[in-house]
Amino acid sequence: MAETSEENRALRSLVAIYRQLSGLAAQDADLGTVTQLVAERAGATAVVISQKMGILAAAAPGGSYPETARYAQDNLIHPRLTPALAEAASTRRVVRAPLPGDGRALMVAPVLVGEQVTAYLMVLVPEGDRRGEELTEHAATICGVVLGRDRVVAAAASEVRDDLVEGLLSGSARGEEETNRWAHHLGYDRDVDHRAVFVALAGPPVQTEQGRALVQRAAVATGRFFGAQAPGSIVSVRDAEVVAVVAEPDPEGTVSRAAQLGAMCVQRIGALFPNAAVTVGVGGICRQPARIAASYEEARRTAEATQRLGRHGAVAVFDELGVRRLLFQVPDVGQLRRFAREVLGDLGDEYLTTLRCYFRENNSPQRASRILHVHPNTVNYRIRRVAELTGHDLDSYRDRLALQVALEILEALGDLPPGRDQRTR
């Protein structure tokens, strides 16, 4: 009779715990609250671990989280636990894990979200506690409800954030006030200058499913790169492109931070994905959120034009394009190259380098000679030979303009030889 009465008390206590656990699920409680309730009502240590045995939540009667987590790490999580986790995941049932004999039993239950095992609940109960298995199983179910709800909330939050980012980039807000509100929700600092960075990704020339998967992986890695290197930046990852709006703390600097990040991105993604082509365009300065869309458009057009010219691996900054902004509008790259060759003929690398430096130094043989490390007379001689070989008069405004445009075309196409006269971009 006494035994029956004890069983009834245990059953009533278990039912009460079930009700409280179910109530927690309805109250949007987190994993910490669930494990705390199990610990307090069952007089047990409760720990939730991830698939890789990382501690997600831990609680014990009268113990703090750090103490309980440290105890679990030192005494419960070890290689001998692996078979028990595998069995729990396979059977979808509670299993008893091996534990040094100290009068307690370790129950392990899979935490399911749908059909997927996402975590494990471990409950350390007295050896003779008849409620241990049932309690662990029900608590694991509630943990699954909590994790599933968290996933839904996280997915919804991510979707809302993506919508806000796309709205800022497209400029689709209904007025400046709404644009400012969207930017504020995304953490945009209106007291700091920013630039949009557009990363265009391409796979092997022959389009295959494998190539498309490669580009998508490269895009995800690019998004992570900007998240790590420029915390707080606004990042949007698409199938074959990534956009990041990054802070530009020194807009008057020699090299913009956005351009530096672009160069680092080209190097990093190129090393991780050798078969993926990476091209970066950097937009103009923006501070007010309403200007973000314009910076994005500048970055996108710059990257796509640079990509179309075959300059994979290049970082082009919109502010530095100059006349190339117009050249990029010509759809036929072959037409640009033919024009340049018609104007410059078959000038060798030495003459092309000297002519470019001469123009950049405002037609000064002295300044050009210092950069090229030759005598001014050598510069004068080469310039005269350019005029003779091309048939152009460098004293004529039109002829000079044609030569300068031709040089800009070759530089945009990457057809000019590297030389000492090239500025750091």
PDB file of C-alpha atoms in Angstrom, residues 69-228:
ATOM      1  CA  ALA A  69      28.686  23.863 -17.470  1.00  0.00           C
ATOM      2  CA  ARG A  70      32.193  23.288 -16.112  1.00  0.00           C
ATOM      3  CA  TYR A  71      31.052  20.130 -14.287  1.00  0.00           C
ATOM      4  CA  ALA A  72      29.368  18.812 -17.435  1.00  0.00           C
ATOM      5  CA  GLN A  73      32.441  19.560 -19.545  1.00  0.00           C
ATOM      6  CA  ASP A  74      34.758  17.807 -17.090  1.00  0.00           C
ATOM      7  CA  ASN A  75      32.607  14.815 -16.116  1.00  0.00           C
ATOM      8  CA  LEU A  76      29.841  14.147 -18.642  1.00  0.00           C
ATOM      9  CA  ILE A  77      31.175  15.128 -22.066  1.00  0.00           C
ATOM     10  CA  HIS A  78      33.861  12.676 -23.153  1.00  0.00           C
ATOM     11  CA  PRO A  79      34.480  10.239 -26.048  1.00  0.00           C
ATOM     12  CA  ARG A  80      32.592   7.461 -24.227  1.00  0.00           C
ATOM     13  CA  LEU A  81      29.446   9.522 -24.675  1.00  0.00           C
ATOM     14  CA  THR A  82      29.578   9.207 -28.481  1.00  0.00           C
ATOM     15  CA  PRO A  83      27.986   5.705 -28.756  1.00  0.00           C
ATOM     16  CA  ALA A  84      25.107   6.767 -26.504  1.00  0.00           C
ATOM     17  CA  LEU A  85      24.461   9.859 -28.663  1.00  0.00           C
ATOM     18  CA  ALA A  86      24.541   7.750 -31.809  1.00  0.00           C
ATOM     19  CA  GLU A  87      22.102   5.239 -30.311  1.00  0.00           C
ATOM     20  CA  ALA A  88      19.743   7.992 -29.147  1.00  0.00           C
ATOM     21  CA  ALA A  89      19.818   9.576 -32.613  1.00  0.00           C
ATOM     22  CA  SER A  90      19.219   6.217 -34.314  1.00  0.00           C
ATOM     23  CA  THR A  91      16.409   4.937 -32.065  1.00  0.00           C
ATOM     24  CA  ARG A  92      14.878   8.363 -31.348  1.00  0.00           C
ATOM     25  CA  ARG A  93      14.564   7.171 -27.746  1.00  0.00           C
ATOM     26  CA  VAL A  94      16.105   7.847 -24.370  1.00  0.00           C
ATOM     27  CA  VAL A  95      19.244   5.818 -23.657  1.00  0.00           C
ATOM     28  CA  ARG A  96      21.386   5.387 -20.572  1.00  0.00           C
ATOM     29  CA  ALA A  97      24.949   6.602 -21.041  1.00  0.00           C
ATOM     30  CA  PRO A  98      27.924   5.044 -19.221  1.00  0.00           C
ATOM     31  CA  LEU A  99      28.865   6.903 -16.057  1.00  0.00           C
ATOM     32  CA  PRO A 100      31.310   6.146 -13.228  1.00  0.00           C
ATOM     33  CA  GLY A 101      29.370   4.505 -10.410  1.00  0.00           C
ATOM     34  CA  ASP A 102      28.362   7.308  -8.054  1.00  0.00           C
ATOM     35  CA  GLY A 103      24.743   6.349  -7.470  1.00  0.00           C
ATOM     36  CA  ARG A 104      23.403   8.356 -10.398  1.00  0.00           C
ATOM     37  CA  ALA A 105      22.306   7.560 -13.950  1.00  0.00           C
ATOM     38  CA  LEU A 106      22.817   9.715 -17.036  1.00  0.00           C
ATOM     39  CA  MET A 107      19.829   9.783 -19.361  1.00  0.00           C
ATOM     40  CA  VAL A 108      20.366  10.992 -22.928  1.00  0.00           C
ATOM     41  CA  ALA A 109      17.510  11.924 -25.251  1.00  0.00           C
ATOM     42  CA  PRO A 110      17.612  13.264 -28.819  1.00  0.00           C
ATOM     43  CA  VAL A 111      16.171  16.752 -29.309  1.00  0.00           C
ATOM     44  CA  LEU A 112      14.176  16.640 -32.534  1.00  0.00           C
ATOM     45  CA  VAL A 113      13.122  19.527 -34.745  1.00  0.00           C
ATOM     46  CA  GLY A 114      10.862  17.839 -37.232  1.00  0.00           C
ATOM     47  CA  GLU A 115      12.714  14.676 -38.211  1.00  0.00           C
ATOM     48  CA  GLN A 116      16.168  16.133 -37.616  1.00  0.00           C
ATOM     49  CA  VAL A 117      18.210  15.554 -34.459  1.00  0.00           C
ATOM     50  CA  THR A 118      19.575  18.994 -33.658  1.00  0.00           C
ATOM     51  CA  ALA A 119      20.797  18.513 -30.065  1.00  0.00           C
ATOM     52  CA  TYR A 120      20.746  16.166 -27.064  1.00  0.00           C
ATOM     53  CA  LEU A 121      19.340  16.557 -23.569  1.00  0.00           C
ATOM     54  CA  MET A 122      21.290  14.881 -20.771  1.00  0.00           C
ATOM     55  CA  VAL A 123      19.695  14.518 -17.335  1.00  0.00           C
ATOM     56  CA  LEU A 124      21.724  13.186 -14.395  1.00  0.00           C
ATOM     57  CA  VAL A 125      19.261  11.582 -11.970  1.00  0.00           C
ATOM     58  CA  PRO A 126      19.545   9.357  -8.885  1.00  0.00           C
ATOM     59  CA  GLU A 127      19.997   5.730  -9.903  1.00  0.00           C
ATOM     60  CA  GLY A 128      16.646   4.605  -8.545  1.00  0.00           C
ATOM     61  CA  ASP A 129      14.595   7.562  -9.818  1.00  0.00           C
ATOM     62  CA  ARG A 130      11.747   6.010 -11.813  1.00  0.00           C
ATOM     63  CA  ARG A 131      10.839   9.315 -13.375  1.00  0.00           C
ATOM     64  CA  GLY A 132      14.234   9.840 -15.033  1.00  0.00           C
ATOM     65  CA  GLU A 133      13.545   8.314 -18.431  1.00  0.00           C
ATOM     66  CA  GLU A 134      10.025   9.735 -18.828  1.00  0.00           C
ATOM     67  CA  LEU A 135      11.090  13.158 -17.597  1.00  0.00           C
ATOM     68  CA  THR A 136      14.068  13.277 -19.957  1.00  0.00           C
ATOM     69  CA  GLU A 137      11.971  12.229 -22.927  1.00  0.00           C
ATOM     70  CA  HIS A 138       9.281  14.858 -22.316  1.00  0.00           C
ATOM     71  CA  ALA A 139      11.801  17.603 -21.558  1.00  0.00           C
ATOM     72  CA  ALA A 140      13.649  16.758 -24.797  1.00  0.00           C
ATOM     73  CA  THR A 141      10.377  17.174 -26.685  1.00  0.00           C
ATOM     74  CA  ILE A 142       9.914  20.630 -25.180  1.00  0.00           C
ATOM     75  CA  CYS A 143      13.530  21.508 -26.046  1.00  0.00           C
ATOM     76  CA  GLY A 144      12.732  20.522 -29.629  1.00  0.00           C
ATOM     77  CA  VAL A 145       9.730  22.847 -29.620  1.00  0.00           C
ATOM     78  CA  VAL A 146      11.912  25.700 -28.311  1.00  0.00           C
ATOM     79  CA  LEU A 147      14.673  25.129 -30.880  1.00  0.00           C
ATOM     80  CA  GLY A 148      12.169  24.776 -33.690  1.00  0.00           C
ATOM     81  CA  ARG A 149      10.498  28.026 -32.696  1.00  0.00           C
ATOM     82  CA  ASP A 150      13.889  29.749 -32.499  1.00  0.00           C
ATOM     83  CA  ARG A 151      14.693  28.552 -36.010  1.00  0.00           C
ATOM     84  CA  VAL A 152      11.431  29.892 -37.362  1.00  0.00           C
ATOM     85  CA  VAL A 153      11.983  33.234 -35.624  1.00  0.00           C
ATOM     86  CA  ALA A 154      15.574  33.418 -36.898  1.00  0.00           C
ATOM     87  CA  ALA A 155      14.484  32.576 -40.442  1.00  0.00           C
ATOM     88  CA  ALA A 156      11.745  35.205 -40.307  1.00  0.00           C
ATOM     89  CA  ALA A 157      14.169  37.801 -38.929  1.00  0.00           C
ATOM     90  CA  SER A 158      16.679  36.958 -41.659  1.00  0.00           C
ATOM     91  CA  GLU A 159      14.002  37.312 -44.320  1.00  0.00           C
ATOM     92  CA  VAL A 160      12.925  40.697 -42.968  1.00  0.00           C
ATOM     93  CA  ARG A 161      16.537  41.851 -42.857  1.00  0.00           C
ATOM     94  CA  ASP A 162      17.104  40.719 -46.448  1.00  0.00           C
ATOM     95  CA  ASP A 163      14.024  42.680 -47.520  1.00  0.00           C
ATOM     96  CA  LEU A 164      15.322  45.813 -45.780  1.00  0.00           C
ATOM     97  CA  VAL A 165      18.747  45.457 -47.413  1.00  0.00           C
ATOM     98  CA  GLU A 166      17.237  44.985 -50.864  1.00  0.00           C
ATOM     99  CA  GLY A 167      14.985  47.980 -50.256  1.00  0.00           C
ATOM    100  CA  LEU A 168      17.961  50.190 -49.406  1.00  0.00           C
ATOM    101  CA  LEU A 169      19.980  49.011 -52.409  1.00  0.00           C
ATOM    102  CA  SER A 170      17.110  49.479 -54.843  1.00  0.00           C
ATOM    103  CA  GLY A 171      15.966  52.788 -53.348  1.00  0.00           C
ATOM    104  CA  SER A 172      12.396  51.521 -53.155  1.00  0.00           C
ATOM    105  CA  ALA A 173      11.494  53.220 -49.867  1.00  0.00           C
ATOM    106  CA  ARG A 174       8.597  55.665 -49.884  1.00  0.00           C
ATOM    107  CA  GLY A 175      10.548  58.742 -48.987  1.00  0.00           C
ATOM    108  CA  GLU A 176      13.598  59.687 -46.958  1.00  0.00           C
ATOM    109  CA  GLU A 177      11.996  58.989 -43.589  1.00  0.00           C
ATOM    110  CA  GLU A 178      11.326  55.357 -44.458  1.00  0.00           C
ATOM    111  CA  THR A 179      14.823  54.973 -45.907  1.00  0.00           C
ATOM    112  CA  ASN A 180      16.335  56.327 -42.694  1.00  0.00           C
ATOM    113  CA  ARG A 181      14.205  53.948 -40.627  1.00  0.00           C
ATOM    114  CA  TRP A 182      15.296  50.917 -42.681  1.00  0.00           C
ATOM    115  CA  ALA A 183      18.940  51.940 -42.384  1.00  0.00           C
ATOM    116  CA  HIS A 184      18.567  52.390 -38.620  1.00  0.00           C
ATOM    117  CA  HIS A 185      17.127  48.863 -38.237  1.00  0.00           C
ATOM    118  CA  LEU A 186      20.145  47.517 -40.124  1.00  0.00           C
ATOM    119  CA  GLY A 187      22.597  49.331 -37.851  1.00  0.00           C
ATOM    120  CA  TYR A 188      23.731  51.904 -40.425  1.00  0.00           C
ATOM    121  CA  ASP A 189      25.742  54.728 -38.845  1.00  0.00           C
ATOM    122  CA  ARG A 190      24.659  58.028 -40.426  1.00  0.00           C
ATOM    123  CA  ASP A 191      27.611  59.857 -38.876  1.00  0.00           C
ATOM    124  CA  VAL A 192      30.179  57.915 -40.915  1.00  0.00           C
ATOM    125  CA  ASP A 193      30.854  57.820 -44.658  1.00  0.00           C
ATOM    126  CA  HIS A 194      30.266  54.520 -46.432  1.00  0.00           C
ATOM    127  CA  ARG A 195      30.816  52.930 -49.835  1.00  0.00           C
ATOM    128  CA  ALA A 196      29.009  50.077 -51.552  1.00  0.00           C
ATOM    129  CA  VAL A 197      31.200  47.187 -52.676  1.00  0.00           C
ATOM    130  CA  PHE A 198      29.868  44.926 -55.432  1.00  0.00           C
ATOM    131  CA  VAL A 199      31.571  41.538 -55.875  1.00  0.00           C
ATOM    132  CA  ALA A 200      30.783  39.764 -59.161  1.00  0.00           C
ATOM    133  CA  LEU A 201      31.526  36.032 -59.230  1.00  0.00           C
ATOM    134  CA  ALA A 202      31.824  33.759 -62.240  1.00  0.00           C
ATOM    135  CA  GLY A 203      32.621  30.084 -62.634  1.00  0.00           C
ATOM    136  CA  PRO A 204      34.357  28.227 -65.479  1.00  0.00           C
ATOM    137  CA  PRO A 205      33.425  29.390 -69.023  1.00  0.00           C
ATOM    138  CA  VAL A 206      31.312  26.270 -69.639  1.00  0.00           C
ATOM    139  CA  GLN A 207      28.178  26.512 -67.495  1.00  0.00           C
ATOM    140  CA  THR A 208      27.509  23.325 -65.508  1.00  0.00           C
ATOM    141  CA  GLU A 209      25.593  22.478 -62.357  1.00  0.00           C
ATOM    142  CA  GLN A 210      28.912  21.940 -60.616  1.00  0.00           C
ATOM    143  CA  GLY A 211      30.121  25.363 -61.743  1.00  0.00           C
ATOM    144  CA  ARG A 212      26.963  27.050 -60.471  1.00  0.00           C
ATOM    145  CA  ALA A 213      27.346  25.305 -57.102  1.00  0.00           C
ATOM    146  CA  LEU A 214      30.959  26.518 -56.975  1.00  0.00           C
ATOM    147  CA  VAL A 215      29.875  30.120 -57.519  1.00  0.00           C
ATOM    148  CA  GLN A 216      27.207  29.859 -54.818  1.00  0.00           C
ATOM    149  CA  ARG A 217      29.735  28.524 -52.302  1.00  0.00           C
ATOM    150  CA  ALA A 218      32.115  31.327 -53.251  1.00  0.00           C
ATOM    151  CA  ALA A 219      29.300  33.854 -52.698  1.00  0.00           C
ATOM    152  CA  VAL A 220      28.592  32.494 -49.206  1.00  0.00           C
ATOM    153  CA  ALA A 221      32.314  32.617 -48.377  1.00  0.00           C
ATOM    154  CA  THR A 222      32.488  36.197 -49.669  1.00  0.00           C
ATOM    155  CA  GLY A 223      29.597  37.210 -47.418  1.00  0.00           C
ATOM    156  CA  ARG A 224      31.377  35.669 -44.445  1.00  0.00           C
ATOM    157  CA  PHE A 225      34.580  37.461 -45.407  1.00  0.00           C
ATOM    158  CA  PHE A 226      32.932  40.893 -45.218  1.00  0.00           C
ATOM    159  CA  GLY A 227      31.133  39.931 -42.010  1.00  0.00           C
ATOM    160  CA  ALA A 228      34.472  39.047 -40.389  1.00  0.00           C
TER     161      ALA A 228
END
